[in-house]
mmCIF file of C-alpha atoms (C1' of nucleotides) in Angstrom:
data_model
loop_
_atom_site.group_PDB
_atom_site.id
_atom_site.type_symbol
_atom_site.label_atom_id
_atom_site.label_comp_id
_atom_site.label_asym_id
_atom_site.label_seq_id
_atom_site.Cartn_x
_atom_site.Cartn_y
_atom_site.Cartn_z
ATOM 1 C CA UNK A 1 125.375 -1.480 68.525
ATOM 2 C CA UNK A 2 125.735 2.817 68.874
ATOM 3 C CA UNK A 3 122.142 3.086 69.131
ATOM 4 C CA UNK A 4 118.704 1.744 70.079
ATOM 5 C CA UNK A 5 116.749 -0.038 67.736
ATOM 6 C CA UNK A 6 113.860 2.326 68.458
ATOM 7 C CA UNK A 7 114.624 5.796 68.059
ATOM 8 C CA UNK A 8 112.257 8.160 69.919
ATOM 9 C CA UNK A 9 110.949 11.172 68.662
ATOM 10 C CA UNK A 10 112.751 14.118 69.412
ATOM 11 C CA UNK A 11 110.191 15.351 71.423
ATOM 12 C CA UNK A 12 106.695 14.805 72.336
ATOM 13 C CA UNK A 13 103.847 16.069 70.329
ATOM 14 C CA UNK A 14 101.694 17.865 72.738
ATOM 15 C CA UNK A 15 98.375 19.257 71.282
ATOM 16 C CA UNK A 16 98.654 22.315 73.888
ATOM 17 C CA UNK A 17 101.866 23.464 72.416
ATOM 18 C CA UNK A 18 100.732 23.654 68.641
ATOM 19 C CA UNK A 19 100.203 26.882 67.295
ATOM 20 C CA UNK A 20 96.806 26.179 65.442
ATOM 21 C CA UNK A 21 95.189 24.715 68.726
ATOM 22 C CA UNK A 22 96.290 27.642 71.036
ATOM 23 C CA UNK A 23 94.868 29.902 68.306
ATOM 24 C CA UNK A 24 91.672 28.281 68.582
ATOM 25 C CA UNK A 25 91.356 28.681 72.058
ATOM 26 C CA UNK A 26 92.321 32.157 72.085
ATOM 27 C CA UNK A 27 89.857 32.898 69.220
ATOM 28 C CA UNK A 28 87.142 31.112 71.980
ATOM 29 C CA UNK A 29 88.279 33.592 74.577
ATOM 30 C CA UNK A 30 87.991 36.482 72.686
ATOM 31 C CA UNK A 31 84.423 35.226 71.347
ATOM 32 C CA UNK A 32 83.375 34.832 74.584
ATOM 33 C CA UNK A 33 84.578 38.178 75.556
ATOM 34 C CA UNK A 34 82.955 40.136 72.485
ATOM 35 C CA UNK A 35 79.533 38.469 73.302
ATOM 36 C CA UNK A 36 79.649 39.781 76.989
ATOM 37 C CA UNK A 37 79.929 43.683 75.733
ATOM 38 C CA UNK A 38 77.131 45.662 74.185
ATOM 39 C CA UNK A 39 77.792 45.331 70.075
ATOM 40 C CA UNK A 40 74.049 46.083 69.495
ATOM 41 C CA UNK A 41 73.256 42.649 68.789
ATOM 42 C CA UNK A 42 76.458 42.208 66.148
ATOM 43 C CA UNK A 43 78.504 39.451 66.155
ATOM 44 C CA UNK A 44 82.362 40.002 65.662
ATOM 45 C CA UNK A 45 81.989 39.032 61.981
ATOM 46 C CA UNK A 46 79.309 41.591 61.207
ATOM 47 C CA UNK A 47 80.963 44.300 63.401
ATOM 48 C CA UNK A 48 83.925 43.839 61.308
ATOM 49 C CA UNK A 49 81.792 44.358 58.289
ATOM 50 C CA UNK A 50 80.186 47.466 59.643
ATOM 51 C CA UNK A 51 83.592 48.872 60.196
ATOM 52 C CA UNK A 52 84.775 48.199 56.771
ATOM 53 C CA UNK A 53 81.781 49.826 55.451
ATOM 54 C CA UNK A 54 82.617 53.148 57.442
ATOM 55 C CA UNK A 55 86.256 52.962 56.801
ATOM 56 C CA UNK A 56 86.331 52.704 53.030
ATOM 57 C CA UNK A 57 82.623 53.662 52.029
ATOM 58 C CA UNK A 58 80.194 52.051 49.813
ATOM 59 C CA UNK A 59 81.427 49.052 47.607
ATOM 60 C CA UNK A 60 80.618 45.740 46.059
ATOM 61 C CA UNK A 61 79.755 42.891 47.961
ATOM 62 C CA UNK A 62 82.688 40.719 47.163
ATOM 63 C CA UNK A 63 84.759 43.850 47.582
ATOM 64 C CA UNK A 64 83.458 44.220 51.182
ATOM 65 C CA UNK A 65 84.387 40.583 51.475
ATOM 66 C CA UNK A 66 87.799 41.091 50.681
ATOM 67 C CA UNK A 67 88.227 43.925 52.994
ATOM 68 C CA UNK A 68 87.109 42.423 55.969
ATOM 69 C CA UNK A 69 88.669 39.036 54.885
ATOM 70 C CA UNK A 70 85.539 36.999 54.159
ATOM 71 C CA UNK A 71 84.827 34.386 51.624
ATOM 72 C CA UNK A 72 82.186 35.426 49.064
ATOM 73 C CA UNK A 73 79.535 33.074 50.476
ATOM 74 C CA UNK A 74 80.336 34.093 53.944
ATOM 75 C CA UNK A 75 80.214 37.947 53.246
ATOM 76 C CA UNK A 76 76.872 37.086 51.498
ATOM 77 C CA UNK A 77 75.323 35.989 54.622
ATOM 78 C CA UNK A 78 76.590 38.657 56.749
ATOM 79 C CA UNK A 79 75.282 41.458 54.378
ATOM 80 C CA UNK A 80 71.979 39.624 54.197
ATOM 81 C CA UNK A 81 71.599 39.896 58.236
ATOM 82 C CA UNK A 82 73.092 43.351 58.097
ATOM 83 C CA UNK A 83 70.414 44.264 55.831
ATOM 84 C CA UNK A 84 67.539 42.507 57.535
ATOM 85 C CA UNK A 85 68.688 44.751 60.510
ATOM 86 C CA UNK A 86 68.318 47.599 58.234
ATOM 87 C CA UNK A 87 71.779 48.603 58.630
ATOM 88 C CA UNK A 88 72.934 48.585 55.266
ATOM 89 C CA UNK A 89 71.166 48.902 52.229
ATOM 90 C CA UNK A 90 71.790 47.960 48.400
ATOM 91 C CA UNK A 91 71.686 49.823 45.293
ATOM 92 C CA UNK A 92 72.490 48.784 41.473
ATOM 93 C CA UNK A 93 75.718 50.018 40.001
ATOM 94 C CA UNK A 94 74.929 51.660 36.873
ATOM 95 C CA UNK A 95 77.848 50.770 34.819
ATOM 96 C CA UNK A 96 78.440 47.308 35.828
ATOM 97 C CA UNK A 97 74.954 45.201 35.854
ATOM 98 C CA UNK A 98 76.814 42.548 37.766
ATOM 99 C CA UNK A 99 77.364 44.372 41.138
ATOM 100 C CA UNK A 100 75.462 46.551 43.557
ATOM 101 C CA UNK A 101 76.742 48.872 45.760
ATOM 102 C CA UNK A 102 76.528 48.278 49.445
ATOM 103 C CA UNK A 103 76.215 51.206 51.940
ATOM 104 C CA UNK A 104 75.669 52.019 55.704
ATOM 105 C CA UNK A 105 72.158 53.159 56.429
ATOM 106 C CA UNK A 106 71.860 56.400 58.400
ATOM 107 C CA UNK A 107 70.857 53.966 61.279
ATOM 108 C CA UNK A 108 73.915 51.903 60.745
ATOM 109 C CA UNK A 109 76.442 55.166 60.330
ATOM 110 C CA UNK A 110 75.043 56.378 63.611
ATOM 111 C CA UNK A 111 75.950 52.865 65.131
ATOM 112 C CA UNK A 112 79.581 53.425 64.556
ATOM 113 C CA UNK A 113 80.823 55.441 67.343
ATOM 114 C CA UNK A 114 79.415 53.029 69.755
ATOM 115 C CA UNK A 115 80.528 49.995 68.124
ATOM 116 C CA UNK A 116 84.039 51.703 67.985
ATOM 117 C CA UNK A 117 83.733 52.120 71.918
ATOM 118 C CA UNK A 118 82.624 48.682 72.810
ATOM 119 C CA UNK A 119 85.569 47.363 70.320
ATOM 120 C CA UNK A 120 87.901 49.311 72.377
ATOM 121 C CA UNK A 121 86.717 47.724 75.638
ATOM 122 C CA UNK A 122 86.709 44.558 73.997
ATOM 123 C CA UNK A 123 90.196 44.614 72.952
ATOM 124 C CA UNK A 124 91.400 46.006 76.257
ATOM 125 C CA UNK A 125 89.746 43.193 78.083
ATOM 126 C CA UNK A 126 90.975 40.420 75.747
ATOM 127 C CA UNK A 127 94.519 42.016 76.143
ATOM 128 C CA UNK A 128 94.170 42.044 79.944
ATOM 129 C CA UNK A 129 96.302 39.141 80.985
ATOM 130 C CA UNK A 130 99.492 40.773 79.254
ATOM 131 C CA UNK A 131 101.226 44.001 80.453
ATOM 132 C CA UNK A 132 101.938 47.154 78.058
ATOM 133 C CA UNK A 133 105.181 45.690 76.732
ATOM 134 C CA UNK A 134 103.609 42.270 75.867
ATOM 135 C CA UNK A 135 100.607 43.763 74.590
ATOM 136 C CA UNK A 136 102.353 45.721 71.850
ATOM 137 C CA UNK A 137 104.685 42.898 71.335
ATOM 138 C CA UNK A 138 101.663 40.404 70.823
ATOM 139 C CA UNK A 139 100.123 42.179 68.342
ATOM 140 C CA UNK A 140 103.296 42.875 66.424
ATOM 141 C CA UNK A 141 103.808 39.318 66.200
ATOM 142 C CA UNK A 142 100.336 38.091 65.529
ATOM 143 C CA UNK A 143 100.268 40.679 62.404
ATOM 144 C CA UNK A 144 103.575 39.547 61.640
ATOM 145 C CA UNK A 145 102.287 35.890 61.187
ATOM 146 C CA UNK A 146 98.999 37.059 58.592
ATOM 147 C CA UNK B 1 88.634 78.404 76.051
ATOM 148 C CA UNK B 2 91.557 76.158 76.765
ATOM 149 C CA UNK B 3 90.230 73.100 74.689
ATOM 150 C CA UNK B 4 88.347 72.390 71.353
ATOM 151 C CA UNK B 5 84.583 71.770 71.588
ATOM 152 C CA UNK B 6 85.047 68.537 69.647
ATOM 153 C CA UNK B 7 87.366 66.142 71.518
ATOM 154 C CA UNK B 8 89.047 63.877 69.053
ATOM 155 C CA UNK B 9 89.234 60.211 70.165
ATOM 156 C CA UNK B 10 92.884 59.470 71.445
ATOM 157 C CA UNK B 11 93.385 57.301 68.794
ATOM 158 C CA UNK B 12 91.770 55.882 65.674
ATOM 159 C CA UNK B 13 90.132 52.707 66.013
ATOM 160 C CA UNK B 14 91.650 50.692 63.420
ATOM 161 C CA UNK B 15 90.268 47.160 62.566
ATOM 162 C CA UNK B 16 93.454 45.774 61.866
ATOM 163 C CA UNK B 17 95.138 46.711 64.820
ATOM 164 C CA UNK B 18 92.036 44.579 67.126
ATOM 165 C CA UNK B 19 93.526 41.331 68.261
ATOM 166 C CA UNK B 20 89.974 39.707 67.560
ATOM 167 C CA UNK B 21 90.331 40.766 64.077
ATOM 168 C CA UNK B 22 94.148 39.796 63.741
ATOM 169 C CA UNK B 23 93.235 36.406 65.579
ATOM 170 C CA UNK B 24 90.735 35.278 63.045
ATOM 171 C CA UNK B 25 93.241 36.181 60.314
ATOM 172 C CA UNK B 26 95.770 34.261 62.103
ATOM 173 C CA UNK B 27 93.376 31.329 62.143
ATOM 174 C CA UNK B 28 92.409 31.366 58.487
ATOM 175 C CA UNK B 29 95.995 31.407 57.418
ATOM 176 C CA UNK B 30 96.362 28.053 59.724
ATOM 177 C CA UNK B 31 93.777 26.448 58.391
ATOM 178 C CA UNK B 32 94.868 26.716 55.072
ATOM 179 C CA UNK B 33 98.479 25.553 55.922
ATOM 180 C CA UNK B 34 96.848 22.595 57.806
ATOM 181 C CA UNK B 35 94.525 21.709 54.838
ATOM 182 C CA UNK B 36 97.329 22.018 52.208
ATOM 183 C CA UNK B 37 99.262 18.971 54.434
ATOM 184 C CA UNK B 38 98.102 15.369 54.260
ATOM 185 C CA UNK B 39 96.369 14.701 57.566
ATOM 186 C CA UNK B 40 94.345 11.522 56.270
ATOM 187 C CA UNK B 41 91.135 13.799 55.373
ATOM 188 C CA UNK B 42 90.915 15.125 58.898
ATOM 189 C CA UNK B 43 89.990 18.668 59.710
ATOM 190 C CA UNK B 44 92.005 20.635 62.329
ATOM 191 C CA UNK B 45 89.187 19.764 64.741
ATOM 192 C CA UNK B 46 88.509 16.069 64.177
ATOM 193 C CA UNK B 47 92.677 16.102 64.558
ATOM 194 C CA UNK B 48 92.551 17.569 67.737
ATOM 195 C CA UNK B 49 90.116 15.256 68.957
ATOM 196 C CA UNK B 50 91.636 12.057 67.563
ATOM 197 C CA UNK B 51 95.240 13.156 69.374
ATOM 198 C CA UNK B 52 93.266 14.115 72.483
ATOM 199 C CA UNK B 53 91.801 10.004 72.441
ATOM 200 C CA UNK B 54 95.203 9.038 71.938
ATOM 201 C CA UNK B 55 96.289 10.884 74.689
ATOM 202 C CA UNK B 56 93.629 10.318 77.472
ATOM 203 C CA UNK B 57 92.461 6.936 76.263
ATOM 204 C CA UNK B 58 88.658 6.010 75.942
ATOM 205 C CA UNK B 59 86.260 8.404 77.794
ATOM 206 C CA UNK B 60 83.028 9.978 77.284
ATOM 207 C CA UNK B 61 81.885 12.239 74.443
ATOM 208 C CA UNK B 62 81.427 15.322 76.895
ATOM 209 C CA UNK B 63 84.874 14.565 78.491
ATOM 210 C CA UNK B 64 86.308 14.121 74.968
ATOM 211 C CA UNK B 65 85.106 17.699 74.406
ATOM 212 C CA UNK B 66 86.485 19.215 77.484
ATOM 213 C CA UNK B 67 89.975 17.655 76.661
ATOM 214 C CA UNK B 68 89.719 19.080 73.059
ATOM 215 C CA UNK B 69 88.008 22.271 74.110
ATOM 216 C CA UNK B 70 84.485 21.803 72.147
ATOM 217 C CA UNK B 71 80.777 22.188 73.048
ATOM 218 C CA UNK B 72 78.901 19.436 73.777
ATOM 219 C CA UNK B 73 77.057 20.168 70.546
ATOM 220 C CA UNK B 74 80.514 20.497 68.376
ATOM 221 C CA UNK B 75 82.186 17.069 69.860
ATOM 222 C CA UNK B 76 78.928 15.318 68.865
ATOM 223 C CA UNK B 77 79.466 16.352 65.473
ATOM 224 C CA UNK B 78 83.197 15.530 65.354
ATOM 225 C CA UNK B 79 82.888 12.272 66.934
ATOM 226 C CA UNK B 80 79.947 11.311 64.481
ATOM 227 C CA UNK B 81 82.351 12.009 61.714
ATOM 228 C CA UNK B 82 85.195 10.446 63.235
ATOM 229 C CA UNK B 83 82.823 7.148 63.406
ATOM 230 C CA UNK B 84 81.543 7.177 59.892
ATOM 231 C CA UNK B 85 85.375 7.231 59.131
ATOM 232 C CA UNK B 86 85.758 4.041 61.441
ATOM 233 C CA UNK B 87 88.387 6.085 63.250
ATOM 234 C CA UNK B 88 86.734 5.835 66.849
ATOM 235 C CA UNK B 89 84.121 3.664 68.177
ATOM 236 C CA UNK B 90 81.788 3.789 71.022
ATOM 237 C CA UNK B 91 80.561 0.970 73.536
ATOM 238 C CA UNK B 92 78.212 1.491 76.339
ATOM 239 C CA UNK B 93 79.775 2.098 79.680
ATOM 240 C CA UNK B 94 78.420 -0.364 82.205
ATOM 241 C CA UNK B 95 78.276 1.634 85.434
ATOM 242 C CA UNK B 96 76.361 4.607 84.104
ATOM 243 C CA UNK B 97 73.577 4.065 81.581
ATOM 244 C CA UNK B 98 73.969 8.016 80.518
ATOM 245 C CA UNK B 99 77.386 7.644 78.923
ATOM 246 C CA UNK B 100 79.381 5.352 76.279
ATOM 247 C CA UNK B 101 82.951 5.201 76.180
ATOM 248 C CA UNK B 102 84.641 6.533 73.010
ATOM 249 C CA UNK B 103 87.946 5.038 71.833
ATOM 250 C CA UNK B 104 90.504 4.772 68.776
ATOM 251 C CA UNK B 105 89.773 2.053 66.477
ATOM 252 C CA UNK B 106 92.942 -0.010 65.513
ATOM 253 C CA UNK B 107 92.879 1.858 61.997
ATOM 254 C CA UNK B 108 92.365 5.362 64.248
ATOM 255 C CA UNK B 109 95.119 4.370 66.141
ATOM 256 C CA UNK B 110 97.484 3.341 63.429
ATOM 257 C CA UNK B 111 97.160 6.780 62.250
ATOM 258 C CA UNK B 112 98.321 8.919 65.155
ATOM 259 C CA UNK B 113 102.385 8.702 64.271
ATOM 260 C CA UNK B 114 101.476 10.196 60.995
ATOM 261 C CA UNK B 115 99.209 12.632 62.255
ATOM 262 C CA UNK B 116 101.912 14.004 64.598
ATOM 263 C CA UNK B 117 104.374 14.076 61.929
ATOM 264 C CA UNK B 118 101.754 16.053 59.769
ATOM 265 C CA UNK B 119 101.281 18.196 62.837
ATOM 266 C CA UNK B 120 104.823 19.021 63.448
ATOM 267 C CA UNK B 121 105.311 20.230 59.982
ATOM 268 C CA UNK B 122 101.816 22.393 59.962
ATOM 269 C CA UNK B 123 103.229 24.313 63.372
ATOM 270 C CA UNK B 124 106.583 24.684 61.632
ATOM 271 C CA UNK B 125 105.108 26.268 58.490
ATOM 272 C CA UNK B 126 102.471 28.327 60.201
ATOM 273 C CA UNK B 127 105.408 29.706 62.491
ATOM 274 C CA UNK B 128 108.035 29.923 59.337
ATOM 275 C CA UNK B 129 107.510 34.027 59.522
ATOM 276 C CA UNK B 130 109.086 33.805 62.989
ATOM 277 C CA UNK B 131 112.843 33.289 64.054
ATOM 278 C CA UNK B 132 113.514 30.867 66.888
ATOM 279 C CA UNK B 133 113.131 33.752 69.536
ATOM 280 C CA UNK B 134 109.925 35.007 68.279
ATOM 281 C CA UNK B 135 107.980 31.727 67.726
ATOM 282 C CA UNK B 136 108.712 30.677 71.571
ATOM 283 C CA UNK B 137 107.678 34.239 72.636
ATOM 284 C CA UNK B 138 104.646 34.011 70.691
ATOM 285 C CA UNK B 139 103.751 30.595 71.795
ATOM 286 C CA UNK B 140 104.057 31.660 75.275
ATOM 287 C CA UNK B 141 102.052 34.883 74.941
ATOM 288 C CA UNK B 142 99.241 33.092 73.158
ATOM 289 C CA UNK B 143 99.110 30.591 75.974
ATOM 290 C CA UNK B 144 99.159 33.403 78.426
ATOM 291 C CA UNK B 145 96.217 34.771 76.895
ATOM 292 C CA UNK B 146 94.367 31.481 77.196
ATOM 293 C "C1'" DC C 1 85.165 41.976 16.383
ATOM 294 C "C1'" DC C 2 85.083 38.253 18.872
ATOM 295 C "C1'" DT C 3 86.363 34.575 22.091
ATOM 296 C "C1'" DA C 4 88.694 33.382 26.245
ATOM 297 C "C1'" DA C 5 89.418 34.779 30.820
ATOM 298 C "C1'" DA C 6 87.988 37.430 34.838
ATOM 299 C "C1'" DT C 7 84.715 39.443 38.152
ATOM 300 C "C1'" DC C 8 80.040 39.318 40.135
ATOM 301 C "C1'" DG C 9 76.581 37.582 42.887
ATOM 302 C "C1'" DT C 10 74.277 32.957 44.092
ATOM 303 C "C1'" DT C 11 73.727 28.476 45.188
ATOM 304 C "C1'" DT C 12 74.830 24.186 47.465
ATOM 305 C "C1'" DG C 13 77.100 21.148 50.651
ATOM 306 C "C1'" DT C 14 79.845 20.142 54.753
ATOM 307 C "C1'" DA C 15 81.893 21.511 58.986
ATOM 308 C "C1'" DT C 16 82.759 24.010 62.609
ATOM 309 C "C1'" DG C 17 80.750 26.277 67.247
ATOM 310 C "C1'" DC C 18 77.472 28.026 70.612
ATOM 311 C "C1'" DA C 19 73.396 28.867 73.049
ATOM 312 C "C1'" DA C 20 69.483 26.547 74.701
ATOM 313 C "C1'" DA C 21 66.188 23.125 75.463
ATOM 314 C "C1'" DT C 22 65.023 18.167 76.187
ATOM 315 C "C1'" DG C 23 64.917 13.858 78.186
ATOM 316 C "C1'" DT C 24 67.434 10.103 81.099
ATOM 317 C "C1'" DT C 25 69.896 8.699 84.581
ATOM 318 C "C1'" DA C 26 72.981 9.249 88.366
ATOM 319 C "C1'" DA C 27 74.631 11.506 92.983
ATOM 320 C "C1'" DT C 28 73.798 14.586 96.556
ATOM 321 C "C1'" DA C 29 71.241 16.942 100.195
ATOM 322 C "C1'" DA C 30 67.907 17.245 103.233
ATOM 323 C "C1'" DT D 1 64.004 7.786 101.073
ATOM 324 C "C1'" DT D 2 62.759 11.648 98.595
ATOM 325 C "C1'" DA D 3 63.453 15.810 96.214
ATOM 326 C "C1'" DT D 4 67.155 18.643 94.306
ATOM 327 C "C1'" DT D 5 70.861 19.158 91.592
ATOM 328 C "C1'" DA D 6 74.143 17.432 88.388
ATOM 329 C "C1'" DA D 7 75.838 15.023 84.316
ATOM 330 C "C1'" DC D 8 75.332 12.878 79.885
ATOM 331 C "C1'" DA D 9 73.817 12.921 75.497
ATOM 332 C "C1'" DT D 10 70.866 14.535 71.892
ATOM 333 C "C1'" DT D 11 68.528 18.311 69.010
ATOM 334 C "C1'" DT D 12 67.373 22.524 67.150
ATOM 335 C "C1'" DG D 13 68.601 27.018 65.598
ATOM 336 C "C1'" DC D 14 71.396 30.350 64.421
ATOM 337 C "C1'" DA D 15 76.003 32.056 62.356
ATOM 338 C "C1'" DT D 16 80.037 31.615 60.353
ATOM 339 C "C1'" DA D 17 83.475 29.743 57.015
ATOM 340 C "C1'" DC D 18 85.318 27.880 52.715
ATOM 341 C "C1'" DA D 19 84.818 24.918 48.485
ATOM 342 C "C1'" DA D 20 82.982 23.930 44.093
ATOM 343 C "C1'" DA D 21 79.852 25.236 40.927
ATOM 344 C "C1'" DC D 22 76.596 28.091 38.011
ATOM 345 C "C1'" DG D 23 74.660 31.854 34.793
ATOM 346 C "C1'" DA D 24 75.271 36.817 33.832
ATOM 347 C "C1'" DT D 25 78.368 40.209 32.399
ATOM 348 C "C1'" DT D 26 82.379 42.905 31.764
ATOM 349 C "C1'" DT D 27 87.366 42.678 30.273
ATOM 350 C "C1'" DA D 28 91.110 41.678 27.514
ATOM 351 C "C1'" DG D 29 93.644 39.442 23.783
ATOM 352 C "C1'" DG D 30 94.296 37.991 19.495
#
DNA sequence: CCTAAATCGTTTGTATGCAAATGTTAATAA
DNA sequence: TTATTAACATTTGCATACAAACGATTTAGG
């Protein structure tokens, strides 16, 4: 015989080498770092929605979800909680009875600059294991994956 | 005066450049790919727990959580659902009344090889935007981040 | 004009994910 | 040996995250 009856797999399957698993770990680490900074009581998801509102201005709820990469059900919960905190408000849209326009309140708008400052620190701390070259390489690869 | 009164930030803060945001997007993409493959009705989280059980053999619930990088509350839910599916079982641990031992059922054990095959495809498809060199570089950077 | 398709917001159901608190049991230190 | 500490499993509460279905409204095609 020229070969064994049991053919071994080309390589062991190691969970720790799988991109999905390691992505999950990286996310966990980032979440921990995020929560250790002062982001005015916002979660990372709420943070994203706030910054998108600041970036794009008032828009519909579903549009904000698309800007922020959130499902319609997810963005609804996020907007509800931001409204409870008094950071965003909603007004009906004249030309379309289906939708309403969401925008930052003055309280929410006043918060943006501080959020950006915190965000810079969070990104910096998250990428701390890298040197400058690795940092840029990593972000570029990550964006290529999206 | 040698400088303006308003000092512009060194750089704009762009959400799309922040590691946390892009990590979230990468995770979303991986989840979508995962769910498009046949993993016998398992979620990615359940998949991880199953493979860890196969790798380490029977262990306590909290230990399995540590192996799989899951909180005690999270691993409880995962184990509960795997038990409902008949893929794992629990037996009391003689020497310690606090813990019970979790192990794969024969049905669960029979599933492992297929899960690994699916897992290989999922990782390959997730990393498809990369060439071979980028692939390895990315995984290494990602692991360095953890 | 009118029907079919698309969009908007909402709701329900399932599954993470983590903080915090609880009760039980085991190990350790005084 | 007793008191403290630690580990285990469970539970509650909150916040994503997404699929699927729903009614209302708008748009587009015939």
